[in-house]
Each structure stands twice: as structure tokens, then as C-alpha cells.
CSV table of C-alpha atoms and ligand atoms in Angstrom, one decimal:
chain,number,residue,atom,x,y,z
A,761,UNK,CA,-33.1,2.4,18.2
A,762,UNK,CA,-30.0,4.6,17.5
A,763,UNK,CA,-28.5,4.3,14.3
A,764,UNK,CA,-25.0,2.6,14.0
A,765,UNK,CA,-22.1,5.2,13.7
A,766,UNK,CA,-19.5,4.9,10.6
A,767,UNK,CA,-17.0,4.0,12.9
A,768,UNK,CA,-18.7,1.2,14.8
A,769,UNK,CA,-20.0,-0.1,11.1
A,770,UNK,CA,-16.1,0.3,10.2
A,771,UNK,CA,-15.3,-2.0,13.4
A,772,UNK,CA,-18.1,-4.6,12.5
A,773,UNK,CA,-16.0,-5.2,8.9
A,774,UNK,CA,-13.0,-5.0,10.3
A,775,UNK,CA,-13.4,-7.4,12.7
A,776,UNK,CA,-15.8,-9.4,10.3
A,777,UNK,CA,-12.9,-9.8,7.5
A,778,UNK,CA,-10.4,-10.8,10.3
A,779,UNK,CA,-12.8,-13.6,11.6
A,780,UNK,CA,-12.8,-14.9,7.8
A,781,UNK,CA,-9.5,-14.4,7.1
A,782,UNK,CA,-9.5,-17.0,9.9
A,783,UNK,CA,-12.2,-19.5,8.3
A,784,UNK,CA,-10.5,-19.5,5.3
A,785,UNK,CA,-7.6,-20.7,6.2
A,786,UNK,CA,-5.5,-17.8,5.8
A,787,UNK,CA,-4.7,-16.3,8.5
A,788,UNK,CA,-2.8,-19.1,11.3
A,789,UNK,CA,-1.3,-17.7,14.6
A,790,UNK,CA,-0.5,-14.2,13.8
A,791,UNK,CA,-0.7,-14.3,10.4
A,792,UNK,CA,-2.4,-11.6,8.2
A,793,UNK,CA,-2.9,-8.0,8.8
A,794,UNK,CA,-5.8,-5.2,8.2
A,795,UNK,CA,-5.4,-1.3,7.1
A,796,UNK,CA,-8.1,1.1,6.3
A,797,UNK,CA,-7.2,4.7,5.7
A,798,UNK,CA,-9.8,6.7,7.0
A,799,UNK,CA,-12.2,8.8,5.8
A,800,UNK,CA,-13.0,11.8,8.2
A,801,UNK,CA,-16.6,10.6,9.2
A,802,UNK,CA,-14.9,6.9,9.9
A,803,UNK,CA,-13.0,8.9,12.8
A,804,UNK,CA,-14.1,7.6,16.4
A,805,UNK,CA,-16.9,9.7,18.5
A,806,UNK,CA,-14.9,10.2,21.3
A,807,UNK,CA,-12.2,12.3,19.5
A,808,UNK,CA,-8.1,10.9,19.0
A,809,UNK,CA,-6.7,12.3,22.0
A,810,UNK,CA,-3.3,11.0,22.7
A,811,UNK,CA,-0.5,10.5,25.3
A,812,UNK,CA,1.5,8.8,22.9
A,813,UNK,CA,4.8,10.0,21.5
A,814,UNK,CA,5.6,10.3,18.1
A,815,UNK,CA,7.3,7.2,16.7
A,816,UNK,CA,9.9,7.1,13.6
A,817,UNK,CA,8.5,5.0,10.8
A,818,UNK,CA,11.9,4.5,8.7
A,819,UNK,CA,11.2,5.9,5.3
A,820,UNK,CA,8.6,8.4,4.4
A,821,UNK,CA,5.6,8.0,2.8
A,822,UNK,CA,4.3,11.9,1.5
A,823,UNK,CA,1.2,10.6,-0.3
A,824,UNK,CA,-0.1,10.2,3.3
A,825,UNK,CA,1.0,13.1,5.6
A,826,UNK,CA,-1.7,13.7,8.2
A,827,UNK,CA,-4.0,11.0,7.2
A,828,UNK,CA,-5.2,8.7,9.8
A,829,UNK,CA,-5.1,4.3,9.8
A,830,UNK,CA,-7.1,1.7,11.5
A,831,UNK,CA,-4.1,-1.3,11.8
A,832,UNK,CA,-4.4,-4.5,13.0
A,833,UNK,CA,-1.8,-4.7,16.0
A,834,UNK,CA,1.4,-6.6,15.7
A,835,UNK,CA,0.7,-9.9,17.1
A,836,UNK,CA,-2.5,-9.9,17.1
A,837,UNK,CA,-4.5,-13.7,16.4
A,838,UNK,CA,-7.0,-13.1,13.5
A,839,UNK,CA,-9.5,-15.3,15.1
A,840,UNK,CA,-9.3,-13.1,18.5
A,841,UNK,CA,-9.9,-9.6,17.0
A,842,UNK,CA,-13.9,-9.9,17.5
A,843,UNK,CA,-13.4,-10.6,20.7
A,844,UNK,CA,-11.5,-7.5,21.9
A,845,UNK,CA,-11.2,-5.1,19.3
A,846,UNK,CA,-10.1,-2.3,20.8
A,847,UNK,CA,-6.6,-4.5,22.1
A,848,UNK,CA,-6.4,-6.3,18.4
A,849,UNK,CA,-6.9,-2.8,16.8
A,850,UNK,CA,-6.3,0.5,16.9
A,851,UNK,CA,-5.8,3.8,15.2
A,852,UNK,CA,-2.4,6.0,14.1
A,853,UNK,CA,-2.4,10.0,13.1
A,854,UNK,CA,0.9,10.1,10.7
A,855,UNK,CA,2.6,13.5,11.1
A,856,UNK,CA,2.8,16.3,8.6
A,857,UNK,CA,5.8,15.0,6.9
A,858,UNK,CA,4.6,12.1,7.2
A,859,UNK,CA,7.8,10.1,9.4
A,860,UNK,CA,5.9,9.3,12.5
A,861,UNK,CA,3.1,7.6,13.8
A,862,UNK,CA,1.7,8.2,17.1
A,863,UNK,CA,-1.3,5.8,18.2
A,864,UNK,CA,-4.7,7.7,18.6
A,865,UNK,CA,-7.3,4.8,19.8
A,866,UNK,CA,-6.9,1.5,20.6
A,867,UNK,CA,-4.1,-0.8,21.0
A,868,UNK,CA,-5.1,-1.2,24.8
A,869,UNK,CA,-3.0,-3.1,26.4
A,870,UNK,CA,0.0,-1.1,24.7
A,871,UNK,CA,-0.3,-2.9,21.3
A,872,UNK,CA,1.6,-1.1,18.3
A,873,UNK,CA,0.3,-2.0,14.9
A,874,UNK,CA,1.4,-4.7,12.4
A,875,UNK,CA,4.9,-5.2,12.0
A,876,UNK,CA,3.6,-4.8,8.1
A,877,UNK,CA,3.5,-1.6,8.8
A,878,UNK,CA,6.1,0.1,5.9
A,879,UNK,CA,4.5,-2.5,3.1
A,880,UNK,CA,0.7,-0.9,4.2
A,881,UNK,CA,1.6,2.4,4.3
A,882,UNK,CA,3.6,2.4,1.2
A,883,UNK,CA,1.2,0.5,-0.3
A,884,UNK,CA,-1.4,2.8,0.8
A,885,UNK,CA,0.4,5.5,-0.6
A,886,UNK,CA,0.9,3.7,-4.0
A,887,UNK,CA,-2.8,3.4,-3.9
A,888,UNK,CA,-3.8,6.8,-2.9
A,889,UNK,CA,-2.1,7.8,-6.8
A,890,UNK,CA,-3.1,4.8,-8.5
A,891,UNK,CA,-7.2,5.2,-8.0
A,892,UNK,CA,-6.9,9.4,-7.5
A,893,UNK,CA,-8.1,8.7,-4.3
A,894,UNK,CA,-10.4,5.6,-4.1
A,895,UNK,CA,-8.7,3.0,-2.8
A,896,UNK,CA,-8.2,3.1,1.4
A,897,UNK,CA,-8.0,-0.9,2.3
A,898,UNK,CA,-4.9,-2.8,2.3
A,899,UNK,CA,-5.4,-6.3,4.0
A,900,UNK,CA,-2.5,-9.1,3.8
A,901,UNK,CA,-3.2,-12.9,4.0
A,902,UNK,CA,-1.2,-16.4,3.5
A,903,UNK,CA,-3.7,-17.5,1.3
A,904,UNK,CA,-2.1,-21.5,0.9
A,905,UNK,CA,-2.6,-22.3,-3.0
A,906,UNK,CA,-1.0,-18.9,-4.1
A,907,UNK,CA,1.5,-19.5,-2.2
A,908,UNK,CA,1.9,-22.7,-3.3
A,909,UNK,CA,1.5,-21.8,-6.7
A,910,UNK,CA,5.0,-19.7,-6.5
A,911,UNK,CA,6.8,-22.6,-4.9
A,912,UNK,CA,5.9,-25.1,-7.7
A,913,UNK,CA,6.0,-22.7,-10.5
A,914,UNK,CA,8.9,-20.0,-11.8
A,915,UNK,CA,6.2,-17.2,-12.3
A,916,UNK,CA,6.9,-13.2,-12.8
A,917,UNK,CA,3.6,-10.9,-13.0
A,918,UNK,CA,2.3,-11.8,-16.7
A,919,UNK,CA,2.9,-15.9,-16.1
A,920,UNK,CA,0.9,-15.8,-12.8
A,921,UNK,CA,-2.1,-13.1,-14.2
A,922,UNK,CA,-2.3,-15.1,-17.2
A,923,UNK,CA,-2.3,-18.3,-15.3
A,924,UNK,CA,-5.6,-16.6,-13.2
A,925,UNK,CA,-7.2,-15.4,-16.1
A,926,UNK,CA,-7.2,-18.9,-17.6
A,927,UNK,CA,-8.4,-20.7,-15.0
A,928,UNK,CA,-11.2,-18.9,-13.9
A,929,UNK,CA,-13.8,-17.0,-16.0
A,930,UNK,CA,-14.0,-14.6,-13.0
A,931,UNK,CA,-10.4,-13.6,-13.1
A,932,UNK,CA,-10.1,-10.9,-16.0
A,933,UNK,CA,-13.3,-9.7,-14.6
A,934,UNK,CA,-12.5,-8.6,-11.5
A,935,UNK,CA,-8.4,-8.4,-11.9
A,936,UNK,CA,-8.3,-7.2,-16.1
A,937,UNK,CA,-5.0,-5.1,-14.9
A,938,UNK,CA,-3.4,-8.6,-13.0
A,939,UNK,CA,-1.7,-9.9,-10.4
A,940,UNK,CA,1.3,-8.4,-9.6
A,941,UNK,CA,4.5,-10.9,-8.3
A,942,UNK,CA,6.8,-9.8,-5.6
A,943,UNK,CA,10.1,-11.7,-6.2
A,944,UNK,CA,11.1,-13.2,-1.8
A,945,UNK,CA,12.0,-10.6,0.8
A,946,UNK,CA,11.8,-10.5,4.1
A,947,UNK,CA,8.4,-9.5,5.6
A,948,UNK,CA,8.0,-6.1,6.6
A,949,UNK,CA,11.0,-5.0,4.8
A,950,UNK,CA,11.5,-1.7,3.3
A,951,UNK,CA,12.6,-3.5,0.2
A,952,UNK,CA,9.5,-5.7,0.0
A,953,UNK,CA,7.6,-2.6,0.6
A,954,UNK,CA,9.1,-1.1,-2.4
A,955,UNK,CA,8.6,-3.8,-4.3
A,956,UNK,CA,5.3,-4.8,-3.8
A,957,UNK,CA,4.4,-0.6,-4.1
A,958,UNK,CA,6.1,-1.2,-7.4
A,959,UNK,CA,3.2,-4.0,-8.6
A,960,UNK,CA,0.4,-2.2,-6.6
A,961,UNK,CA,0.9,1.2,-8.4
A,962,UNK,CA,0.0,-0.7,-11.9
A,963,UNK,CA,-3.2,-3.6,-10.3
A,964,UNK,CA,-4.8,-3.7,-6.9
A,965,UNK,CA,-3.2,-7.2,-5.8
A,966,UNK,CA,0.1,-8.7,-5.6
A,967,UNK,CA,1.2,-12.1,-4.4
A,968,UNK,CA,4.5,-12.3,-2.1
A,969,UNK,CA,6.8,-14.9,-3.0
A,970,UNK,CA,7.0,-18.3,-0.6
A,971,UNK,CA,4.7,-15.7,1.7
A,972,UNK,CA,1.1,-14.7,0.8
A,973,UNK,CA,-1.1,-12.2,-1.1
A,974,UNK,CA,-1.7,-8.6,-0.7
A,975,UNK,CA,-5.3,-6.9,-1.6
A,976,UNK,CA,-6.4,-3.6,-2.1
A,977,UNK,CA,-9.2,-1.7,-2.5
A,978,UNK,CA,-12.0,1.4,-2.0
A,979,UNK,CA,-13.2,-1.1,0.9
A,980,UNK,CA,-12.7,-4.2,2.8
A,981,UNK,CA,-15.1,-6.4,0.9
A,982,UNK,CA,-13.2,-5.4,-2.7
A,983,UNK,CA,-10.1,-6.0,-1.4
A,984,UNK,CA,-11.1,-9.1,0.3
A,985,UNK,CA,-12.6,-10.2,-2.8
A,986,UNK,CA,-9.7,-10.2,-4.8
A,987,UNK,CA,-8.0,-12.0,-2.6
A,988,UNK,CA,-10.4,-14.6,-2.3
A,989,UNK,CA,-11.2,-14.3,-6.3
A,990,UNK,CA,-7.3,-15.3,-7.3
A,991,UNK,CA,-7.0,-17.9,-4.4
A,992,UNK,CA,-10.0,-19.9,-6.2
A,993,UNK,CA,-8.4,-19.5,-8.9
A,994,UNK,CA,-5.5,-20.4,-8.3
A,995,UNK,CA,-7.3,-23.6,-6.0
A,996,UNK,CA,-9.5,-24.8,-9.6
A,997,UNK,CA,-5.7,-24.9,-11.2
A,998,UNK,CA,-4.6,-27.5,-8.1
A,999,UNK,CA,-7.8,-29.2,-8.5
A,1000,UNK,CA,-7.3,-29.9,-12.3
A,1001,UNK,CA,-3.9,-30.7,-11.6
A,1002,UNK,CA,-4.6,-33.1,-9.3
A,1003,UNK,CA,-7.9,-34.6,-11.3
A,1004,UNK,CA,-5.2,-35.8,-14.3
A,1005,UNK,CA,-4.0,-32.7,-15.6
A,1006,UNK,CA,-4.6,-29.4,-17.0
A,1007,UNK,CA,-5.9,-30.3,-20.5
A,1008,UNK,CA,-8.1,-27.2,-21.3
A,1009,UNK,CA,-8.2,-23.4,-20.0
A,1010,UNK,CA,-9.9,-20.1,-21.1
A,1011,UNK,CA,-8.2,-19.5,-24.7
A,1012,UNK,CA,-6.9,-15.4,-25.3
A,1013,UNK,CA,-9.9,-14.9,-27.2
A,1014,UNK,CA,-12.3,-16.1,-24.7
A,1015,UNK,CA,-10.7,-13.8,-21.8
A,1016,UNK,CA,-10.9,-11.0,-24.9
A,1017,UNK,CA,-14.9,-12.1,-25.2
A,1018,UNK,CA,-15.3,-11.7,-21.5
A,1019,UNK,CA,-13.7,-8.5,-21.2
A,1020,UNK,CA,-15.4,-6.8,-23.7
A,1021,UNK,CA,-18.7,-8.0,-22.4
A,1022,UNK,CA,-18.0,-7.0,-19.0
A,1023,UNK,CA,-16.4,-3.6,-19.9
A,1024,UNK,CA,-13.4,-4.0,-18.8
A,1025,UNK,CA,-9.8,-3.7,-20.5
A,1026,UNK,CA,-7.3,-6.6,-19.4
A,1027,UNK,CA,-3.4,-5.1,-19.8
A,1028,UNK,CA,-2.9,-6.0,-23.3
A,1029,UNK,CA,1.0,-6.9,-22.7
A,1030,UNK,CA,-0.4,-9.6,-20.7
A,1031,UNK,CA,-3.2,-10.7,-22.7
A,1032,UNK,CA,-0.6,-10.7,-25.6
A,1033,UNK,CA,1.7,-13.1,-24.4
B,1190,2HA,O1,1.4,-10.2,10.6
B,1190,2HA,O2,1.6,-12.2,8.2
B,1190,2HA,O3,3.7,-11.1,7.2
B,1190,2HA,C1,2.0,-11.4,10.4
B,1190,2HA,C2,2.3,-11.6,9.0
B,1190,2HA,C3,3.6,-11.1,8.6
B,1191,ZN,ZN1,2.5,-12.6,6.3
């Protein structure tokens, strides 16, 4: 039996997360998109050869010159990736000043990747600083009752952390720096790129305004698990809501107690308020 290469086991997750992404109701038509910066071993057996041509990206990202991306493609049907995922996927090479992209693998059928593209890579770039390294997964989704949550609510990063923390004794757990809130722009904008880079260079997830949540993380399943950690969250909030009322929540000291027995440090400015 041969053993499974880190590339193929990087296609099963990839392709896993996108088939959940469409379970879980977060992910209709085109929505949601995948990056994973790569990690030299994750690179393809049969070498990156190209025809392509190098292709502007529109703002510069220096944190990643050289470094290779798995993308979803733009278009591209979460539910369909397993099917054909070297069409839904596919791989870029940014150049040494890190301007253009060329595609390396993948994208058969001429596919170019998400049209998230200058949110990921900045994001990946405010990443790259923020964990020294670690974190290599960006992974977007319209996960519903966040984004409800920031059509019913006037929320900035502290209201909407502490509004996770108290709902859900996982929360300060697994997100003790937050949530960060991205005020409306338009998707795949250099100024919600910014923005969100912004949030994502303090905590490893941010929700977009009237649009969806963005995760990060070392891998897919941490950065998939935040996700799915703050939509729960954010769904036990509805729930109450909707079964009379919200008449208790997690108090300041009990997110305190949890923190300190699970090592972890939430951001005190919005533990304070
Ligand atoms: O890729 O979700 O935000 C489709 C989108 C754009
Ligand atoms: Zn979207």
C-alpha cells in the first residue's frame, strides 16, 4: 500500500472543508473560498511547471514574496470541489516582489483563483507576522447567524467578542484575543482587505459586515473551527432570543475563571468593558 503524499492529504482537507462548508449551510452558489500557504513538502509530485504568464495582483503583499497558495478558483461551487479538484483548485507561485501571481497546477479548464484574492493574501500576510510564521489557512464563509447578528445589532470588535464570550463557554477558550468586526465594503476590495488585515493582525477571525466570517489558522481544521465555534455561538444567542429572551449569560468573572483554567489570556480591553 503506498503511503499518501502531503499533497494529496492537503487535497483530501481541502476538499473535505469545502464539502462542509456546504453542509453547513455556509457556502450557497459560489459562496466561500479556501487558501493554504504552502509549506515546501505540501508542494505537488509532479513539479509547478508553468505556461502561464505573470498576472498583476493590484497592491503588494512583501510578507509573501515567493511563497506558494493552494486557492479555491473564482466561481467555483463548494459542493462541486470533491468532484473535480484539480478544475475547483489550483496552485499560484507569487513573484519575488511579490506583485504577480502566475498559476502553477490546477485551475484546469482555465480557472483563476477566488476573486477574494487581495483579502487572502493580505490576510495571509497579516498572519504570516501575527503567529511568526504559524498560521498558513485563510478560509472565508457566509456563515448565516453572524451575519445576521451584524444586521440586527450595531456591533464594533469588543461588543461582538464579548457578545461570543458570553454566550458560549467555548468562546474565550478558543478566541481569548476576539473576533474582530469589519465595518461593510465591497467584497474583494482592496479596502476590505485592509480592513479586515487590520482585525486579523490582532485575533485569527473576523466577521464582514452584512457578508460573512473570515478564519484563520496553522491548518484547515483550526481555522474551520473558529468559524464554526463563533457561528454556534452566535446561533445559542438566536436560540435564547427566540425561547423568550436573553435573561442570563457568562458573567466577566466566569469568562476570567475559564481563562485562567484553560491557560489562556482573553484581551483585557475587552474583557474590561
Ligand atoms: O467567493 O463568497 O465573497 C464568493 C464569495 C465572495
Ligand atoms: Zn463571500
Amino acid at each position: 500500500m503506498s503511503a499518501i503524499t502531503p499533497f494529496e492529504e492537503l487535497l483530501q482537507q481541502v476538499t473535505r472543508a469545502a464539502h462542509d462548508l456546504w453542509i453547513k449551510g455556509w457556502a450557497e452558489r459560489n459562496a466561500g473560498n479556501i487558501s493554504v500557504r504552502l509549506k515546501q513538502e505540501q508542494m505537488p509530485e509532479n513539479g509547478t511547471a508553468t505556461q502561464d504568464d505573470w498576472h498583476e495582483l493590484g497592491f503588494e503583499a512583501p510578507a509573501l514574496a515567493g511563497e506558494f497558495f493552494l486557492f479555491s478558483s473564482t466561481g467555483c461551487h463548494m459542493r462541486n470541489v470533491e468532484l473535480l479538484p484539480e478544475r475547483y483548485l489550483g496552485i499560484i507561485e507569487l513573484d519575488e516582489q511579490a506583485r504577480r501571481f502566475r498559476r502553477v497546477w490546477g485551475f484546469s479548464g482555465g480557472g483563476r483563483p477566488t476573486s477574494e484574492l487581495a483579502p487572502h493574501l493580505i490576510a495571509h500576510a497579516a498572519r504570516v507576522v501575527a503567529s511568526a510564521g504559524a498560521d498558513r489557512v485563510v478560509m472565508h464563509a457566509h456563515a448565516p447567524v453572524l451575519i445576521a447578528l451584524t444586521y440586527s445589532m450595531d456591533l464594533d470588535t469588543a461588543r461582538l467578542t464579548h457578545l461570543l464570550w458570553e454566550m458560549h463557554t467555548e468562546c474565550v477558550v478558543v478566541l481569548p484575543t476576539g473576533c474582530g468586526f469589519v465595518p461593510w465594503s465591497v467584497p474583494g476590495s482592496i479596502d476590505l482587505a485592509r480592513a479586515t488585515a487590520e482585525e486579523l493582525s490582532k485575533r485569527p477571525l473576523a466577521i464582514w459586515q452584512f457578508h460573512g466570517a473570515i478564519g484563520t489558522g496553522p491548518d484547515i481544521d483550526t481555522a474551520f473551527g473558529l468559524i464554526d465555534t463563533a457561528e454556534k455561538a452566535a446561533q445559542i444567542y438566536k436560540h435564547a432570543a427566540a425561547c423568550g429572551g436573553i435573561r442570563n449569560k457568562l458573567s466577566n468573572a466566569q469568562i476570567a475563571a475559564l481563562a485562567r483554567a484553560f491557560s489562556v489570556t482573553p484581551d483585557p480591553e475587552i474583557l474590561g468593558e
